[in-house]
Amino acid sequence: MAGSGSTIDELSSSTRVKVTRLNEIVDQFLTADKIVVVNPVWNFLFPPVLKAYIDAICIAGKTVKYTPEGIIGLATDKKLLNIQASGSVLSEGQSAGFEFSHSYLTAICKFIGISSIEFIYIEGTGAAPDKVATIKERATQQALELAKRF
């Protein structure tokens, strides 16, 4: 049952510190209009610290609301840009089925109500080291174009 846990005063001092920090993180997220997430892809996903952050901001009553009619995202006034780098090409081609970072982040954004989601992929740098300069230049141009409307 929601709300049936301990009050903050009943928690140990170390747990109070953790709960306070988690509240600071979600409140900081809620004050932002635009969010930029920059991450590498590790084993088809992002690093665990990003997952921990996502868990910290997916809070019932703050970024999501559960109703008898279904889930309602509460962070509807935000835009998100994800810049993702990987040595392999994961956004298309034969490895596209192994890309979980983009799809997970998109699902979480929809879950908490963010519908304005942009992505820039910097990928293939390991697979084609001779094309690194071109890959970076393409990403830079995408970022410059996106900045005009983000």
Short mmCIF file of N, CA and C in Angstrom, two decimals:
data_model
loop_
_atom_site.label_atom_id
_atom_site.label_comp_id
_atom_site.label_asym_id
_atom_site.label_seq_id
_atom_site.Cartn_x
_atom_site.Cartn_y
_atom_site.Cartn_z
N MET A 1 0.85 -1.18 0.00
CA MET A 1 0.00 0.00 0.00
C MET A 1 0.89 1.24 0.00
N ALA A 2 0.66 2.14 -0.91
CA ALA A 2 1.46 3.36 -1.01
C ALA A 2 1.28 4.21 0.23
N GLY A 3 2.37 4.79 0.69
CA GLY A 3 2.30 5.68 1.84
C GLY A 3 2.26 4.97 3.17
N SER A 4 2.45 3.67 3.18
CA SER A 4 2.36 2.94 4.44
C SER A 4 3.73 2.67 5.05
N GLY A 5 4.79 3.24 4.48
CA GLY A 5 6.15 3.03 4.98
C GLY A 5 6.44 3.93 6.17
N SER A 6 7.69 3.92 6.57
CA SER A 6 8.13 4.73 7.69
C SER A 6 8.15 6.21 7.32
N THR A 7 7.98 7.06 8.33
CA THR A 7 8.20 8.48 8.11
C THR A 7 9.70 8.71 8.09
N ILE A 8 10.13 9.84 7.56
CA ILE A 8 11.56 10.10 7.47
C ILE A 8 12.19 10.17 8.87
N ASP A 9 11.42 10.61 9.85
CA ASP A 9 11.95 10.69 11.22
C ASP A 9 12.20 9.32 11.83
N GLU A 10 11.52 8.31 11.32
CA GLU A 10 11.69 6.95 11.84
C GLU A 10 12.88 6.22 11.20
N LEU A 11 13.46 6.79 10.18
CA LEU A 11 14.58 6.15 9.49
C LEU A 11 15.89 6.39 10.23
N SER A 12 16.84 5.52 9.99
CA SER A 12 18.17 5.72 10.57
C SER A 12 18.79 6.96 9.94
N SER A 13 19.78 7.54 10.58
CA SER A 13 20.39 8.76 10.05
C SER A 13 21.03 8.51 8.69
N SER A 14 21.65 7.35 8.48
CA SER A 14 22.27 7.08 7.18
C SER A 14 21.20 6.92 6.09
N THR A 15 20.08 6.32 6.42
CA THR A 15 19.00 6.17 5.44
C THR A 15 18.36 7.53 5.16
N ARG A 16 18.24 8.38 6.18
CA ARG A 16 17.70 9.73 5.96
C ARG A 16 18.56 10.51 4.98
N VAL A 17 19.88 10.37 5.12
CA VAL A 17 20.80 11.06 4.21
C VAL A 17 20.55 10.59 2.78
N LYS A 18 20.39 9.27 2.58
CA LYS A 18 20.16 8.72 1.25
C LYS A 18 18.82 9.20 0.67
N VAL A 19 17.79 9.18 1.48
CA VAL A 19 16.46 9.61 1.02
C VAL A 19 16.49 11.09 0.67
N THR A 20 17.16 11.88 1.49
CA THR A 20 17.28 13.31 1.22
C THR A 20 18.00 13.54 -0.11
N ARG A 21 19.09 12.79 -0.34
CA ARG A 21 19.83 12.94 -1.60
C ARG A 21 18.98 12.54 -2.80
N LEU A 22 18.23 11.46 -2.69
CA LEU A 22 17.36 11.04 -3.78
C LEU A 22 16.31 12.11 -4.08
N ASN A 23 15.77 12.73 -3.04
CA ASN A 23 14.81 13.81 -3.25
C ASN A 23 15.46 15.00 -3.94
N GLU A 24 16.71 15.31 -3.59
CA GLU A 24 17.43 16.39 -4.24
C GLU A 24 17.61 16.10 -5.74
N ILE A 25 17.93 14.86 -6.06
CA ILE A 25 18.16 14.48 -7.46
C ILE A 25 16.88 14.63 -8.28
N VAL A 26 15.78 14.12 -7.78
CA VAL A 26 14.53 14.21 -8.55
C VAL A 26 14.05 15.66 -8.62
N ASP A 27 14.25 16.43 -7.55
CA ASP A 27 13.85 17.84 -7.59
C ASP A 27 14.70 18.62 -8.58
N GLN A 28 15.98 18.32 -8.64
CA GLN A 28 16.86 18.97 -9.62
C GLN A 28 16.39 18.64 -11.04
N PHE A 29 16.07 17.39 -11.28
CA PHE A 29 15.55 16.97 -12.59
C PHE A 29 14.27 17.74 -12.93
N LEU A 30 13.39 17.86 -11.97
CA LEU A 30 12.10 18.51 -12.22
C LEU A 30 12.23 20.00 -12.51
N THR A 31 13.29 20.64 -12.05
CA THR A 31 13.45 22.07 -12.32
C THR A 31 13.98 22.35 -13.73
N ALA A 32 14.53 21.34 -14.38
CA ALA A 32 15.10 21.52 -15.72
C ALA A 32 14.02 21.50 -16.79
N ASP A 33 14.17 22.37 -17.78
CA ASP A 33 13.28 22.36 -18.94
C ASP A 33 13.83 21.43 -20.03
N LYS A 34 15.17 21.42 -20.12
CA LYS A 34 15.85 20.62 -21.13
C LYS A 34 16.90 19.76 -20.45
N ILE A 35 16.95 18.52 -20.83
CA ILE A 35 17.87 17.56 -20.25
C ILE A 35 18.75 17.02 -21.37
N VAL A 36 20.05 17.01 -21.14
CA VAL A 36 20.99 16.44 -22.09
C VAL A 36 21.69 15.29 -21.39
N VAL A 37 21.57 14.10 -21.96
CA VAL A 37 22.22 12.90 -21.44
C VAL A 37 23.27 12.49 -22.45
N VAL A 38 24.51 12.39 -22.00
CA VAL A 38 25.61 11.99 -22.87
C VAL A 38 26.18 10.70 -22.27
N ASN A 39 26.21 9.66 -23.09
CA ASN A 39 26.69 8.38 -22.56
C ASN A 39 27.37 7.52 -23.61
N PRO A 40 28.29 6.68 -23.14
CA PRO A 40 28.82 5.64 -24.02
C PRO A 40 27.89 4.44 -23.98
N VAL A 41 28.05 3.57 -24.93
CA VAL A 41 27.33 2.30 -24.90
C VAL A 41 28.32 1.24 -24.43
N TRP A 42 27.95 0.57 -23.36
CA TRP A 42 28.74 -0.53 -22.81
C TRP A 42 27.90 -1.79 -22.93
N ASN A 43 28.36 -2.76 -23.67
CA ASN A 43 27.64 -4.02 -23.80
C ASN A 43 26.17 -3.81 -24.16
N PHE A 44 25.94 -2.96 -25.15
CA PHE A 44 24.63 -2.67 -25.72
C PHE A 44 23.74 -1.78 -24.86
N LEU A 45 24.22 -1.32 -23.71
CA LEU A 45 23.43 -0.48 -22.81
C LEU A 45 24.32 0.65 -22.31
N PHE A 46 23.78 1.53 -21.53
CA PHE A 46 24.56 2.61 -20.95
C PHE A 46 25.18 2.15 -19.63
N PRO A 47 26.12 2.92 -19.08
CA PRO A 47 26.75 2.55 -17.81
C PRO A 47 25.76 2.50 -16.66
N PRO A 48 26.04 1.69 -15.65
CA PRO A 48 25.13 1.53 -14.51
C PRO A 48 24.81 2.82 -13.77
N VAL A 49 25.70 3.78 -13.77
CA VAL A 49 25.43 5.03 -13.07
C VAL A 49 24.24 5.76 -13.70
N LEU A 50 24.08 5.66 -15.01
CA LEU A 50 22.92 6.26 -15.67
C LEU A 50 21.65 5.52 -15.28
N LYS A 51 21.70 4.22 -15.19
CA LYS A 51 20.53 3.45 -14.73
C LYS A 51 20.14 3.85 -13.31
N ALA A 52 21.14 4.06 -12.45
CA ALA A 52 20.86 4.49 -11.07
C ALA A 52 20.20 5.87 -11.07
N TYR A 53 20.65 6.75 -11.93
CA TYR A 53 20.04 8.07 -12.03
C TYR A 53 18.59 7.96 -12.50
N ILE A 54 18.35 7.14 -13.51
CA ILE A 54 17.00 6.94 -14.01
C ILE A 54 16.10 6.41 -12.89
N ASP A 55 16.60 5.45 -12.14
CA ASP A 55 15.83 4.92 -11.02
C ASP A 55 15.53 6.02 -9.99
N ALA A 56 16.47 6.94 -9.81
CA ALA A 56 16.29 8.01 -8.82
C ALA A 56 15.24 9.03 -9.25
N ILE A 57 15.01 9.18 -10.55
CA ILE A 57 14.04 10.18 -11.01
C ILE A 57 12.66 9.60 -11.34
N CYS A 58 12.54 8.29 -11.39
CA CYS A 58 11.24 7.66 -11.65
C CYS A 58 10.54 7.45 -10.31
N ILE A 59 9.91 8.50 -9.83
CA ILE A 59 9.34 8.50 -8.49
C ILE A 59 7.83 8.77 -8.58
N ALA A 60 7.07 7.84 -8.05
CA ALA A 60 5.62 8.01 -8.02
C ALA A 60 5.27 9.29 -7.27
N GLY A 61 4.37 10.06 -7.87
CA GLY A 61 3.94 11.32 -7.28
C GLY A 61 4.79 12.51 -7.71
N LYS A 62 5.97 12.23 -8.28
CA LYS A 62 6.83 13.33 -8.73
C LYS A 62 6.98 13.32 -10.25
N THR A 63 7.36 12.20 -10.83
CA THR A 63 7.53 12.13 -12.30
C THR A 63 6.52 11.18 -12.94
N VAL A 64 5.82 10.43 -12.15
CA VAL A 64 4.83 9.49 -12.68
C VAL A 64 3.71 9.33 -11.65
N LYS A 65 2.52 9.08 -12.18
CA LYS A 65 1.36 8.91 -11.30
C LYS A 65 0.62 7.65 -11.74
N TYR A 66 0.29 6.82 -10.79
CA TYR A 66 -0.47 5.61 -11.07
C TYR A 66 -1.93 5.88 -10.75
N THR A 67 -2.80 5.61 -11.73
CA THR A 67 -4.23 5.82 -11.55
C THR A 67 -4.97 4.55 -11.96
N PRO A 68 -6.21 4.43 -11.59
CA PRO A 68 -6.99 3.26 -12.03
C PRO A 68 -7.08 3.16 -13.55
N GLU A 69 -6.96 4.30 -14.23
CA GLU A 69 -7.02 4.32 -15.70
C GLU A 69 -5.67 4.00 -16.34
N GLY A 70 -4.62 4.02 -15.56
CA GLY A 70 -3.30 3.73 -16.09
C GLY A 70 -2.24 4.68 -15.56
N ILE A 71 -1.07 4.59 -16.14
CA ILE A 71 0.08 5.38 -15.71
C ILE A 71 0.06 6.73 -16.43
N ILE A 72 0.34 7.78 -15.69
CA ILE A 72 0.40 9.12 -16.26
C ILE A 72 1.78 9.70 -15.95
N GLY A 73 2.52 10.07 -16.99
CA GLY A 73 3.80 10.74 -16.81
C GLY A 73 3.58 12.18 -16.43
N LEU A 74 4.35 12.68 -15.49
CA LEU A 74 4.16 14.04 -14.98
C LEU A 74 5.22 15.03 -15.46
N ALA A 75 6.22 14.56 -16.19
CA ALA A 75 7.32 15.42 -16.64
C ALA A 75 7.08 15.87 -18.09
N THR A 76 5.88 16.30 -18.37
CA THR A 76 5.47 16.59 -19.75
C THR A 76 6.03 17.89 -20.32
N ASP A 77 6.60 18.72 -19.48
CA ASP A 77 7.08 20.03 -19.93
C ASP A 77 8.57 20.03 -20.27
N LYS A 78 9.15 18.86 -20.51
CA LYS A 78 10.59 18.75 -20.72
C LYS A 78 10.95 18.25 -22.11
N LYS A 79 12.18 18.59 -22.50
CA LYS A 79 12.77 18.06 -23.72
C LYS A 79 14.02 17.30 -23.31
N LEU A 80 14.31 16.22 -24.03
CA LEU A 80 15.50 15.45 -23.72
C LEU A 80 16.31 15.23 -24.99
N LEU A 81 17.62 15.41 -24.86
CA LEU A 81 18.56 15.09 -25.92
C LEU A 81 19.51 14.04 -25.37
N ASN A 82 19.67 12.96 -26.11
CA ASN A 82 20.64 11.94 -25.73
C ASN A 82 21.71 11.87 -26.81
N ILE A 83 22.95 12.08 -26.39
CA ILE A 83 24.10 11.93 -27.28
C ILE A 83 24.78 10.64 -26.85
N GLN A 84 24.82 9.70 -27.76
CA GLN A 84 25.28 8.35 -27.44
C GLN A 84 26.44 7.95 -28.34
N ALA A 85 27.51 7.45 -27.73
CA ALA A 85 28.69 7.04 -28.49
C ALA A 85 28.91 5.54 -28.34
N SER A 86 29.27 4.91 -29.46
CA SER A 86 29.58 3.48 -29.41
C SER A 86 30.59 3.15 -30.51
N GLY A 87 31.40 2.16 -30.24
CA GLY A 87 32.39 1.72 -31.21
C GLY A 87 31.76 1.01 -32.38
N SER A 88 30.61 0.41 -32.16
CA SER A 88 29.87 -0.29 -33.21
C SER A 88 28.71 0.57 -33.69
N VAL A 89 28.18 0.24 -34.85
CA VAL A 89 26.97 0.90 -35.34
C VAL A 89 25.79 0.08 -34.82
N LEU A 90 25.01 0.72 -33.94
CA LEU A 90 23.89 0.01 -33.32
C LEU A 90 22.53 0.59 -33.70
N SER A 91 22.51 1.76 -34.32
CA SER A 91 21.24 2.40 -34.63
C SER A 91 20.58 1.84 -35.88
N GLU A 92 21.36 1.10 -36.69
CA GLU A 92 20.81 0.54 -37.93
C GLU A 92 21.64 -0.68 -38.33
N GLY A 93 21.16 -1.38 -39.32
CA GLY A 93 21.92 -2.52 -39.84
C GLY A 93 21.77 -3.77 -38.98
N GLN A 94 22.68 -4.70 -39.16
CA GLN A 94 22.56 -6.01 -38.52
C GLN A 94 22.64 -5.97 -37.01
N SER A 95 23.24 -4.93 -36.43
CA SER A 95 23.36 -4.85 -34.97
C SER A 95 22.24 -4.06 -34.32
N ALA A 96 21.31 -3.55 -35.09
CA ALA A 96 20.23 -2.72 -34.53
C ALA A 96 19.43 -3.45 -33.46
N GLY A 97 19.29 -4.73 -33.57
CA GLY A 97 18.55 -5.49 -32.56
C GLY A 97 19.27 -5.60 -31.23
N PHE A 98 20.53 -5.18 -31.20
CA PHE A 98 21.31 -5.24 -29.96
C PHE A 98 21.39 -3.89 -29.26
N GLU A 99 20.74 -2.90 -29.78
CA GLU A 99 20.80 -1.57 -29.20
C GLU A 99 19.70 -1.44 -28.17
N PHE A 100 20.08 -1.34 -26.90
CA PHE A 100 19.10 -1.23 -25.82
C PHE A 100 19.13 0.12 -25.13
N SER A 101 20.20 0.86 -25.28
CA SER A 101 20.34 2.16 -24.62
C SER A 101 19.28 3.14 -25.11
N HIS A 102 19.22 3.33 -26.41
CA HIS A 102 18.24 4.24 -27.02
C HIS A 102 16.82 3.79 -26.71
N SER A 103 16.53 2.53 -26.90
CA SER A 103 15.16 2.06 -26.70
C SER A 103 14.74 2.14 -25.23
N TYR A 104 15.65 1.86 -24.32
CA TYR A 104 15.33 1.95 -22.89
C TYR A 104 15.08 3.40 -22.49
N LEU A 105 15.97 4.29 -22.90
CA LEU A 105 15.82 5.70 -22.56
C LEU A 105 14.53 6.27 -23.15
N THR A 106 14.19 5.88 -24.37
CA THR A 106 12.94 6.32 -24.98
C THR A 106 11.74 5.82 -24.17
N ALA A 107 11.76 4.57 -23.77
CA ALA A 107 10.66 4.02 -22.97
C ALA A 107 10.51 4.75 -21.64
N ILE A 108 11.62 5.03 -20.99
CA ILE A 108 11.57 5.74 -19.71
C ILE A 108 11.02 7.15 -19.90
N CYS A 109 11.47 7.82 -20.96
CA CYS A 109 10.95 9.16 -21.22
C CYS A 109 9.44 9.14 -21.42
N LYS A 110 8.96 8.22 -22.19
CA LYS A 110 7.52 8.10 -22.39
C LYS A 110 6.81 7.79 -21.08
N PHE A 111 7.41 6.93 -20.27
CA PHE A 111 6.85 6.54 -18.97
C PHE A 111 6.65 7.76 -18.07
N ILE A 112 7.63 8.68 -18.06
CA ILE A 112 7.53 9.84 -17.17
C ILE A 112 6.93 11.06 -17.86
N GLY A 113 6.54 10.92 -19.14
CA GLY A 113 5.79 11.97 -19.81
C GLY A 113 6.57 12.85 -20.78
N ILE A 114 7.84 12.53 -21.02
CA ILE A 114 8.62 13.33 -21.97
C ILE A 114 8.37 12.80 -23.37
N SER A 115 7.80 13.64 -24.22
CA SER A 115 7.54 13.21 -25.60
C SER A 115 8.52 13.82 -26.59
N SER A 116 9.20 14.87 -26.18
CA SER A 116 10.19 15.52 -27.05
C SER A 116 11.56 14.91 -26.77
N ILE A 117 11.95 13.94 -27.61
CA ILE A 117 13.19 13.20 -27.41
C ILE A 117 14.01 13.27 -28.69
N GLU A 118 15.24 13.70 -28.58
CA GLU A 118 16.15 13.79 -29.72
C GLU A 118 17.37 12.92 -29.42
N PHE A 119 17.95 12.34 -30.46
CA PHE A 119 19.14 11.50 -30.29
C PHE A 119 20.20 11.88 -31.31
N ILE A 120 21.43 11.88 -30.88
CA ILE A 120 22.57 12.00 -31.77
C ILE A 120 23.45 10.79 -31.51
N TYR A 121 23.72 10.04 -32.56
CA TYR A 121 24.57 8.86 -32.44
C TYR A 121 25.97 9.18 -32.94
N ILE A 122 26.95 8.89 -32.14
CA ILE A 122 28.35 8.94 -32.55
C ILE A 122 28.80 7.49 -32.49
N GLU A 123 28.69 6.81 -33.61
CA GLU A 123 28.89 5.37 -33.58
C GLU A 123 29.74 4.88 -34.74
N GLY A 124 30.33 3.72 -34.49
CA GLY A 124 31.16 3.10 -35.51
C GLY A 124 32.62 3.47 -35.42
N THR A 125 33.00 4.17 -34.37
CA THR A 125 34.40 4.62 -34.24
C THR A 125 35.37 3.46 -34.04
N GLY A 126 34.92 2.39 -33.43
CA GLY A 126 35.76 1.21 -33.26
C GLY A 126 35.77 0.34 -34.50
N ALA A 127 34.63 0.27 -35.16
CA ALA A 127 34.50 -0.57 -36.36
C ALA A 127 35.19 0.06 -37.57
N ALA A 128 35.26 1.38 -37.59
CA ALA A 128 35.87 2.08 -38.73
C ALA A 128 36.78 3.20 -38.23
N PRO A 129 37.91 2.84 -37.63
CA PRO A 129 38.80 3.88 -37.07
C PRO A 129 39.29 4.89 -38.11
N ASP A 130 39.31 4.51 -39.36
CA ASP A 130 39.73 5.44 -40.42
C ASP A 130 38.66 6.50 -40.71
N LYS A 131 37.46 6.32 -40.16
CA LYS A 131 36.37 7.27 -40.41
C LYS A 131 35.99 8.08 -39.17
N VAL A 132 36.83 8.03 -38.13
CA VAL A 132 36.51 8.71 -36.88
C VAL A 132 36.29 10.20 -37.09
N ALA A 133 37.15 10.86 -37.83
CA ALA A 133 37.00 12.30 -38.06
C ALA A 133 35.67 12.61 -38.74
N THR A 134 35.30 11.81 -39.72
CA THR A 134 34.03 12.01 -40.43
C THR A 134 32.84 11.77 -39.51
N ILE A 135 32.93 10.74 -38.69
CA ILE A 135 31.85 10.41 -37.75
C ILE A 135 31.66 11.56 -36.76
N LYS A 136 32.75 12.07 -36.22
CA LYS A 136 32.67 13.18 -35.26
C LYS A 136 32.14 14.45 -35.93
N GLU A 137 32.57 14.72 -37.13
CA GLU A 137 32.11 15.91 -37.85
C GLU A 137 30.60 15.82 -38.12
N ARG A 138 30.13 14.66 -38.51
CA ARG A 138 28.70 14.47 -38.75
C ARG A 138 27.90 14.72 -37.47
N ALA A 139 28.39 14.21 -36.36
CA ALA A 139 27.72 14.41 -35.07
C ALA A 139 27.73 15.88 -34.67
N THR A 140 28.84 16.55 -34.92
CA THR A 140 28.94 17.98 -34.61
C THR A 140 27.93 18.76 -35.43
N GLN A 141 27.80 18.45 -36.70
CA GLN A 141 26.83 19.14 -37.55
C GLN A 141 25.40 18.87 -37.09
N GLN A 142 25.12 17.63 -36.70
CA GLN A 142 23.80 17.30 -36.16
C GLN A 142 23.52 18.12 -34.90
N ALA A 143 24.50 18.23 -34.03
CA ALA A 143 24.33 18.99 -32.79
C ALA A 143 24.07 20.47 -33.08
N LEU A 144 24.79 21.03 -34.03
CA LEU A 144 24.59 22.43 -34.38
C LEU A 144 23.19 22.67 -34.94
N GLU A 145 22.71 21.77 -35.77
CA GLU A 145 21.36 21.88 -36.33
C GLU A 145 20.30 21.71 -35.24
N LEU A 146 20.51 20.73 -34.40
CA LEU A 146 19.56 20.47 -33.32
C LEU A 146 19.50 21.62 -32.33
N ALA A 147 20.62 22.27 -32.07
CA ALA A 147 20.66 23.38 -31.12
C ALA A 147 19.73 24.52 -31.54
N LYS A 148 19.48 24.66 -32.82
CA LYS A 148 18.61 25.73 -33.33
C LYS A 148 17.16 25.54 -32.90
N ARG A 149 16.77 24.29 -32.66
CA ARG A 149 15.36 24.04 -32.31
C ARG A 149 15.17 23.42 -30.93
N PHE A 150 16.23 23.08 -30.28
CA PHE A 150 16.15 22.45 -28.96
C PHE A 150 16.15 23.55 -27.92
#
